[in-house]
PDB file of C-alpha atoms and ligand atoms in Angstrom:
ATOM      1  CA  MET S   1     256.346 -35.718  12.302  1.00  0.00           C
ATOM      2  CA  SER S   2     252.816 -34.461  11.778  1.00  0.00           C
ATOM      3  CA  GLY S   3     250.063 -36.960  10.624  1.00  0.00           C
ATOM      4  CA  LEU S   4     246.918 -38.046  12.644  1.00  0.00           C
ATOM      5  CA  LEU S   5     246.639 -41.029  15.341  1.00  0.00           C
ATOM      6  CA  ARG S   6     243.207 -42.021  15.273  1.00  0.00           C
ATOM      7  CA  ILE S   7     241.809 -43.841  18.217  1.00  0.00           C
ATOM      8  CA  ARG S   8     239.042 -45.256  19.152  1.00  0.00           C
ATOM      9  CA  TRP S   9     237.418 -45.237  22.749  1.00  0.00           C
ATOM     10  CA  ALA S  10     234.829 -47.706  23.403  1.00  0.00           C
ATOM     11  CA  ILE S  11     233.046 -46.867  26.640  1.00  0.00           C
ATOM     12  CA  ALA S  12     230.765 -49.329  28.827  1.00  0.00           C
ATOM     13  CA  PRO S  13     229.102 -47.598  31.839  1.00  0.00           C
ATOM     14  CA  LYS S  14     229.974 -50.056  35.326  1.00  0.00           C
ATOM     15  CA  ILE S  15     227.169 -49.634  37.548  1.00  0.00           C
ATOM     16  CA  ALA S  16     223.139 -49.655  36.703  1.00  0.00           C
ATOM     17  CA  PRO S  17     221.440 -46.758  37.236  1.00  0.00           C
ATOM     18  CA  ARG S  18     219.418 -47.059  40.170  1.00  0.00           C
ATOM     19  CA  PRO S  19     215.806 -45.234  40.660  1.00  0.00           C
ATOM     20  CA  LEU S  20     214.891 -44.144  44.065  1.00  0.00           C
ATOM     21  CA  ILE S  21     211.955 -45.288  45.031  1.00  0.00           C
ATOM     22  CA  ASN S  22     209.696 -44.699  48.032  1.00  0.00           C
ATOM     23  CA  CYS S  23     209.900 -47.884  49.405  1.00  0.00           C
ATOM     24  CA  ASN S  24     207.091 -48.850  51.438  1.00  0.00           C
ATOM     25  CA  ARG S  25     208.949 -51.830  53.807  1.00  0.00           C
ATOM     26  CA  CYS S  26     211.789 -49.452  54.902  1.00  0.00           C
ATOM     27  CA  GLY S  27     209.008 -46.292  54.932  1.00  0.00           C
ATOM     28  CA  GLY S  28     211.323 -43.782  52.840  1.00  0.00           C
ATOM     29  CA  VAL S  29     213.015 -43.557  49.365  1.00  0.00           C
ATOM     30  CA  ARG S  30     215.800 -45.571  49.095  1.00  0.00           C
ATOM     31  CA  PRO S  31     218.251 -46.816  45.920  1.00  0.00           C
ATOM     32  CA  TYR S  32     216.669 -49.731  44.213  1.00  0.00           C
ATOM     33  CA  ARG S  33     219.601 -51.822  42.445  1.00  0.00           C
ATOM     34  CA  CYS S  34     218.812 -53.940  39.163  1.00  0.00           C
ATOM     35  CA  SER S  35     219.053 -57.707  40.374  1.00  0.00           C
ATOM     36  CA  GLY S  36     219.906 -59.026  36.906  1.00  0.00           C
ATOM     37  CA  LYS S  37     216.616 -61.282  36.897  1.00  0.00           C
ATOM     38  CA  PHE S  38     213.682 -60.519  34.464  1.00  0.00           C
ATOM     39  CA  ARG S  39     209.860 -62.483  35.576  1.00  0.00           C
ATOM     40  CA  VAL S  40     208.367 -63.081  32.647  1.00  0.00           C
ATOM     41  CA  ASN S  41     204.251 -64.118  32.658  1.00  0.00           C
ATOM     42  CA  ALA S  42     203.770 -66.160  29.304  1.00  0.00           C
ATOM     43  CA  ASN S  43     200.594 -67.889  29.979  1.00  0.00           C
ATOM     44  CA  GLY S  44     197.647 -67.848  27.164  1.00  0.00           C
ATOM     45  CA  LYS S  45     198.476 -65.837  24.248  1.00  0.00           C
ATOM     46  CA  ARG S  46     199.727 -62.702  25.851  1.00  0.00           C
ATOM     47  CA  ILE S  47     203.112 -61.890  27.677  1.00  0.00           C
ATOM     48  CA  ASP S  48     204.451 -59.599  30.425  1.00  0.00           C
ATOM     49  CA  ALA S  49     207.642 -59.487  30.875  1.00  0.00           C
ATOM     50  CA  TRP S  50     209.265 -57.021  33.840  1.00  0.00           C
ATOM     51  CA  LEU S  51     212.571 -56.312  35.457  1.00  0.00           C
ATOM     52  CA  ILE S  52     212.975 -57.125  38.891  1.00  0.00           C
ATOM     53  CA  TYR S  53     214.396 -54.386  40.907  1.00  0.00           C
ATOM     54  CA  ARG S  54     215.818 -55.014  45.021  1.00  0.00           C
ATOM     55  CA  CYS S  55     215.652 -52.194  48.106  1.00  0.00           C
ATOM     56  CA  VAL S  56     219.206 -51.772  48.989  1.00  0.00           C
ATOM     57  CA  ASP S  57     218.637 -51.594  52.696  1.00  0.00           C
ATOM     58  CA  CYS S  58     215.326 -54.147  52.859  1.00  0.00           C
ATOM     59  CA  ASP S  59     215.207 -56.375  49.837  1.00  0.00           C
ATOM     60  CA  ASN S  60     211.823 -55.274  48.887  1.00  0.00           C
ATOM     61  CA  SER S  61     211.206 -55.881  44.783  1.00  0.00           C
ATOM     62  CA  TRP S  62     209.885 -53.749  42.143  1.00  0.00           C
ATOM     63  CA  ASN S  63     208.886 -54.578  39.456  1.00  0.00           C
ATOM     64  CA  ARG S  64     209.935 -52.737  35.812  1.00  0.00           C
ATOM     65  CA  THR S  65     208.101 -53.675  33.157  1.00  0.00           C
ATOM     66  CA  ILE S  66     209.283 -54.182  29.758  1.00  0.00           C
ATOM     67  CA  LEU S  67     206.419 -55.975  28.148  1.00  0.00           C
ATOM     68  CA  GLU S  68     203.166 -55.559  28.638  1.00  0.00           C
ATOM     69  CA  ARG S  69     199.904 -57.401  27.522  1.00  0.00           C
ATOM     70  CA  ARG S  70     202.332 -58.453  24.155  1.00  0.00           C
ATOM     71  CA  SER S  71     200.806 -60.772  21.520  1.00  0.00           C
ATOM     72  CA  ARG S  72     202.778 -63.680  21.920  1.00  0.00           C
ATOM     73  CA  ARG S  73     202.559 -63.871  18.239  1.00  0.00           C
ATOM     74  CA  ASP S  74     204.964 -60.437  17.790  1.00  0.00           C
ATOM     75  CA  ILE S  75     207.440 -61.394  20.013  1.00  0.00           C
ATOM     76  CA  ALA S  76     210.279 -62.848  18.907  1.00  0.00           C
ATOM     77  CA  PRO S  77     210.755 -66.772  20.269  1.00  0.00           C
ATOM     78  CA  ALA S  78     214.333 -65.595  20.776  1.00  0.00           C
ATOM     79  CA  LEU S  79     213.736 -62.540  23.469  1.00  0.00           C
ATOM     80  CA  LEU S  80     211.014 -64.807  25.028  1.00  0.00           C
ATOM     81  CA  ALA S  81     214.182 -67.371  25.383  1.00  0.00           C
ATOM     82  CA  SER S  82     216.144 -64.434  26.546  1.00  0.00           C
ATOM     83  CA  LEU S  83     214.183 -62.665  29.245  1.00  0.00           C
ATOM     84  CA  GLU S  84     213.511 -66.387  30.502  1.00  0.00           C
ATOM     85  CA  ASN S  85     216.642 -67.231  30.966  1.00  0.00           C
ATOM     86  CA  ASN S  86     218.263 -63.742  32.175  1.00  0.00           C
ATOM     87  CA  ASP S  87     220.339 -63.449  28.783  1.00  0.00           C
ATOM     88  CA  PRO S  88     223.457 -61.021  30.883  1.00  0.00           C
ATOM     89  CA  ALA S  89     223.422 -59.168  27.628  1.00  0.00           C
ATOM     90  CA  LEU S  90     219.373 -57.651  27.575  1.00  0.00           C
ATOM     91  CA  VAL S  91     219.298 -57.980  31.201  1.00  0.00           C
ATOM     92  CA  ARG S  92     222.294 -54.755  30.739  1.00  0.00           C
ATOM     93  CA  CYS S  93     220.253 -53.227  27.934  1.00  0.00           C
ATOM     94  CA  HIS S  94     217.325 -52.475  29.847  1.00  0.00           C
ATOM     95  CA  ALA S  95     219.955 -51.781  33.380  1.00  0.00           C
ATOM     96  CA  PHE S  96     221.382 -49.353  31.924  1.00  0.00           C
ATOM     97  CA  ASP S  97     218.810 -47.328  29.733  1.00  0.00           C
ATOM     98  CA  ALA S  98     218.937 -44.645  32.262  1.00  0.00           C
ATOM     99  CA  PRO S  99     216.538 -42.606  29.705  1.00  0.00           C
ATOM    100  CA  ALA S 100     213.821 -45.487  29.403  1.00  0.00           C
ATOM    101  CA  LEU S 101     214.104 -45.981  33.149  1.00  0.00           C
ATOM    102  CA  ARG S 102     213.820 -42.939  34.034  1.00  0.00           C
ATOM    103  CA  THR S 103     210.014 -42.716  32.180  1.00  0.00           C
ATOM    104  CA  TRP S 104     208.153 -44.919  35.477  1.00  0.00           C
ATOM    105  CA  ILE S 105     210.814 -43.437  37.578  1.00  0.00           C
ATOM    106  CA  GLY S 106     211.217 -39.721  37.677  1.00  0.00           C
ATOM    107  CA  ARG S 107     214.342 -40.422  40.128  1.00  0.00           C
ATOM    108  CA  VAL S 108     217.478 -42.172  39.405  1.00  0.00           C
ATOM    109  CA  GLU S 109     219.844 -42.147  40.836  1.00  0.00           C
ATOM    110  CA  GLU S 110     223.166 -42.271  38.453  1.00  0.00           C
ATOM    111  CA  PHE S 111     227.088 -43.385  38.286  1.00  0.00           C
ATOM    112  CA  PRO S 112     230.081 -42.071  36.477  1.00  0.00           C
ATOM    113  CA  ASP S 113     232.064 -45.043  36.842  1.00  0.00           C
ATOM    114  CA  VAL S 114     233.123 -46.560  33.462  1.00  0.00           C
ATOM    115  CA  ALA S 115     235.723 -48.774  31.385  1.00  0.00           C
ATOM    116  CA  VAL S 116     236.946 -47.461  28.173  1.00  0.00           C
ATOM    117  CA  GLN S 117     239.044 -49.588  25.676  1.00  0.00           C
ATOM    118  CA  LYS S 118     241.136 -47.966  23.925  1.00  0.00           C
ATOM    119  CA  GLN S 119     241.892 -49.242  19.661  1.00  0.00           C
ATOM    120  CA  VAL S 120     243.934 -47.034  17.450  1.00  0.00           C
ATOM    121  CA  LEU S 121     242.430 -47.369  14.251  1.00  0.00           C
ATOM    122  CA  ASP S 122     244.671 -45.345  12.043  1.00  0.00           C
ATOM    123  CA  GLY S 123     248.708 -44.072  12.377  1.00  0.00           C
ATOM    124  CA  SER S 124     251.341 -43.621  14.883  1.00  0.00           C
ATOM    125  CA  MET S 125     252.004 -42.957  17.938  1.00  0.00           C
ATOM    126  CA  GLU S 126     254.404 -41.165  16.611  1.00  0.00           C
ATOM    127  CA  ASN S 127     251.620 -38.303  15.333  1.00  0.00           C
ATOM    128  CA  THR S 128     251.388 -34.784  17.543  1.00  0.00           C
ATOM    129  CA  MET S 129     247.428 -34.710  16.317  1.00  0.00           C
ATOM    130  CA  VAL S 130     245.160 -36.678  17.885  1.00  0.00           C
ATOM    131  CA  GLU S 131     241.666 -37.536  16.734  1.00  0.00           C
ATOM    132  CA  LEU S 132     239.494 -39.668  19.291  1.00  0.00           C
ATOM    133  CA  GLN S 133     236.416 -41.068  18.237  1.00  0.00           C
ATOM    134  CA  LEU S 134     233.749 -42.224  20.969  1.00  0.00           C
ATOM    135  CA  TRP S 135     231.018 -45.156  21.167  1.00  0.00           C
ATOM    136  CA  LEU S 136     228.746 -45.317  23.876  1.00  0.00           C
ATOM    137  CA  GLU S 137     227.506 -48.876  24.844  1.00  0.00           C
ATOM    138  CA  THR S 138     224.656 -47.069  26.825  1.00  0.00           C
ATOM    139  CA  THR S 139     224.290 -43.769  28.178  1.00  0.00           C
ATOM    140  CA  THR S 140     226.712 -42.061  30.391  1.00  0.00           C
ATOM    141  CA  CYS S 141     226.092 -39.423  33.115  1.00  0.00           C
ATOM    142  CA  LEU S 142     229.721 -39.133  32.619  1.00  0.00           C
ATOM    143  CA  ARG S 143     230.960 -35.383  31.434  1.00  0.00           C
ATOM    144  CA  LEU S 144     233.432 -35.433  28.321  1.00  0.00           C
ATOM    145  CA  ASP S 145     235.625 -33.275  29.972  1.00  0.00           C
ATOM    146  CA  ARG S 146     235.700 -35.288  33.641  1.00  0.00           C
ATOM    147  CA  LEU S 147     236.308 -38.090  31.197  1.00  0.00           C
ATOM    148  CA  LEU S 148     239.384 -37.117  29.535  1.00  0.00           C
ATOM    149  CA  ALA S 149     241.252 -35.490  32.330  1.00  0.00           C
ATOM    150  CA  ARG S 150     240.536 -38.845  34.177  1.00  0.00           C
ATOM    151  CA  GLU S 151     241.814 -40.648  30.992  1.00  0.00           C
ATOM    152  CA  PHE S 152     244.469 -38.185  30.357  1.00  0.00           C
ATOM    153  CA  GLY S 153     245.568 -37.597  33.342  1.00  0.00           C
ATOM    154  CA  ILE S 154     245.347 -33.338  33.838  1.00  0.00           C
ATOM    155  CA  SER S 155     243.465 -31.259  34.749  1.00  0.00           C
ATOM    156  CA  ARG S 156     240.458 -30.080  33.209  1.00  0.00           C
ATOM    157  CA  LEU S 157     241.665 -26.303  33.239  1.00  0.00           C
ATOM    158  CA  ARG S 158     243.932 -27.497  30.872  1.00  0.00           C
ATOM    159  CA  LEU S 159     241.779 -29.244  28.680  1.00  0.00           C
ATOM    160  CA  GLN S 160     240.028 -25.950  28.749  1.00  0.00           C
ATOM    161  CA  THR S 161     243.189 -24.065  28.137  1.00  0.00           C
ATOM    162  CA  TRP S 162     243.289 -26.392  24.808  1.00  0.00           C
ATOM    163  CA  GLU S 163     239.957 -26.057  23.732  1.00  0.00           C
ATOM    164  CA  GLU S 164     240.414 -21.650  24.123  1.00  0.00           C
ATOM    165  CA  ARG S 165     243.391 -22.325  22.296  1.00  0.00           C
ATOM    166  CA  ARG S 166     241.771 -24.174  19.706  1.00  0.00           C
ATOM    167  CA  LEU S 167     244.683 -27.267  20.273  1.00  0.00           C
ATOM    168  CA  LEU S 168     241.149 -28.764  21.281  1.00  0.00           C
ATOM    169  CA  VAL S 169     237.759 -29.183  18.982  1.00  0.00           C
ATOM    170  CA  VAL S 170     234.930 -31.020  19.365  1.00  0.00           C
ATOM    171  CA  ALA S 171     232.981 -32.123  17.049  1.00  0.00           C
ATOM    172  CA  PRO S 172     229.528 -31.832  17.368  1.00  0.00           C
ATOM    173  CA  ASP S 173     228.730 -28.971  19.614  1.00  0.00           C
ATOM    174  CA  GLY S 174     231.981 -27.924  20.360  1.00  0.00           C
ATOM    175  CA  ALA S 175     232.747 -26.369  23.889  1.00  0.00           C
ATOM    176  CA  ARG S 176     229.521 -27.014  24.745  1.00  0.00           C
ATOM    177  CA  ALA S 177     229.772 -30.822  24.263  1.00  0.00           C
ATOM    178  CA  LEU S 178     233.100 -30.777  26.862  1.00  0.00           C
ATOM    179  CA  ARG S 179     230.315 -29.560  29.843  1.00  0.00           C
ATOM    180  CA  LYS S 180     227.793 -32.525  28.983  1.00  0.00           C
ATOM    181  CA  PRO S 181     227.587 -35.857  28.984  1.00  0.00           C
ATOM    182  CA  ALA S 182     229.465 -38.583  26.719  1.00  0.00           C
ATOM    183  CA  ARG S 183     228.038 -39.454  24.010  1.00  0.00           C
ATOM    184  CA  THR S 184     228.422 -41.925  20.456  1.00  0.00           C
ATOM    185  CA  GLY S 185     229.356 -40.243  17.758  1.00  0.00           C
ATOM    186  CA  THR S 186     231.745 -37.139  19.750  1.00  0.00           C
ATOM    187  CA  ALA S 187     235.190 -36.955  17.867  1.00  0.00           C
ATOM    188  CA  ILE S 188     237.656 -34.956  20.161  1.00  0.00           C
ATOM    189  CA  ARG S 189     240.854 -33.658  17.836  1.00  0.00           C
ATOM    190  CA  ILE S 190     244.021 -32.493  19.674  1.00  0.00           C
ATOM    191  CA  ASP S 191     247.115 -30.985  18.392  1.00  0.00           C
ATOM    192  CA  LEU S 192     249.779 -32.177  20.995  1.00  0.00           C
ATOM    193  CA  VAL S 193     252.916 -30.747  19.146  1.00  0.00           C
ATOM    194  CA  GLY S 194     253.852 -28.172  21.701  1.00  0.00           C
ATOM    195  CA  GLU S 195     253.215 -30.451  24.423  1.00  0.00           C
ATOM    196  CA  PRO S 196     256.372 -31.252  26.724  1.00  0.00           C
ATOM    197  CA  ASP S 197     254.546 -34.337  28.285  1.00  0.00           C
ATOM    198  CA  ARG S 198     253.117 -34.972  24.801  1.00  0.00           C
ATOM    199  CA  ASP S 199     254.395 -39.091  25.037  1.00  0.00           C
ATOM    200  CA  ILE S 200     252.752 -39.687  28.073  1.00  0.00           C
ATOM    201  CA  VAL S 201     249.442 -38.247  26.353  1.00  0.00           C
ATOM    202  CA  ILE S 202     249.173 -39.969  23.674  1.00  0.00           C
ATOM    203  CA  SER S 203     250.563 -43.000  25.673  1.00  0.00           C
ATOM    204  CA  ALA S 204     247.711 -42.545  27.459  1.00  0.00           C
ATOM    205  CA  ALA S 205     244.927 -42.025  24.471  1.00  0.00           C
ATOM    206  CA  GLY S 206     246.011 -45.227  22.864  1.00  0.00           C
ATOM    207  CA  GLY S 207     245.267 -46.875  26.126  1.00  0.00           C
TER     208      GLY S 207
HETATM  209 ZN1  LIG Z 301     213.601 -51.398  51.350  1.00  0.00          ZN
END
């Protein structure tokens, strides 16, 4: 049976990136983990907000600037309330934003661990042509080929062979995208008609 099975992979990184900071209490470079808490200074007309990080070894704190000397009237009351209440969704939004973190601290430790939620959009599990559509909650350092190999339970060499035989096509950016971090908007099309274990691969793709 031919036809296309379209599946959406929603990918959520599991461990927030950790800035590597010269800890003055430890006397050396240490990773700092996100504490999950904001500190807000909302006295008067100007508002400052920081996300607090703590040294993994000695608990020393580092304040990452989120808002700096911002006029109170420029800040939505809902945002201020979220900051003051350590809204977990807002914490997560900042904590997992590795590019923004890197603007404050040059060296950042990133983790490739992700949770993948798979949802069949259309088509049937009988189809032998699969299209995966990626959506990422935040950026990840996890390479696309590692993600696919892990989720399918196959080797990266096999993925490479598929790509060379044009059985696997990545858009945009083609084969280069396989060796780069997985990104939102990437679509991977795989023709599994000739694969003896396609049922296993398809069922892994669909979750
Ligand atoms: Zn320390």
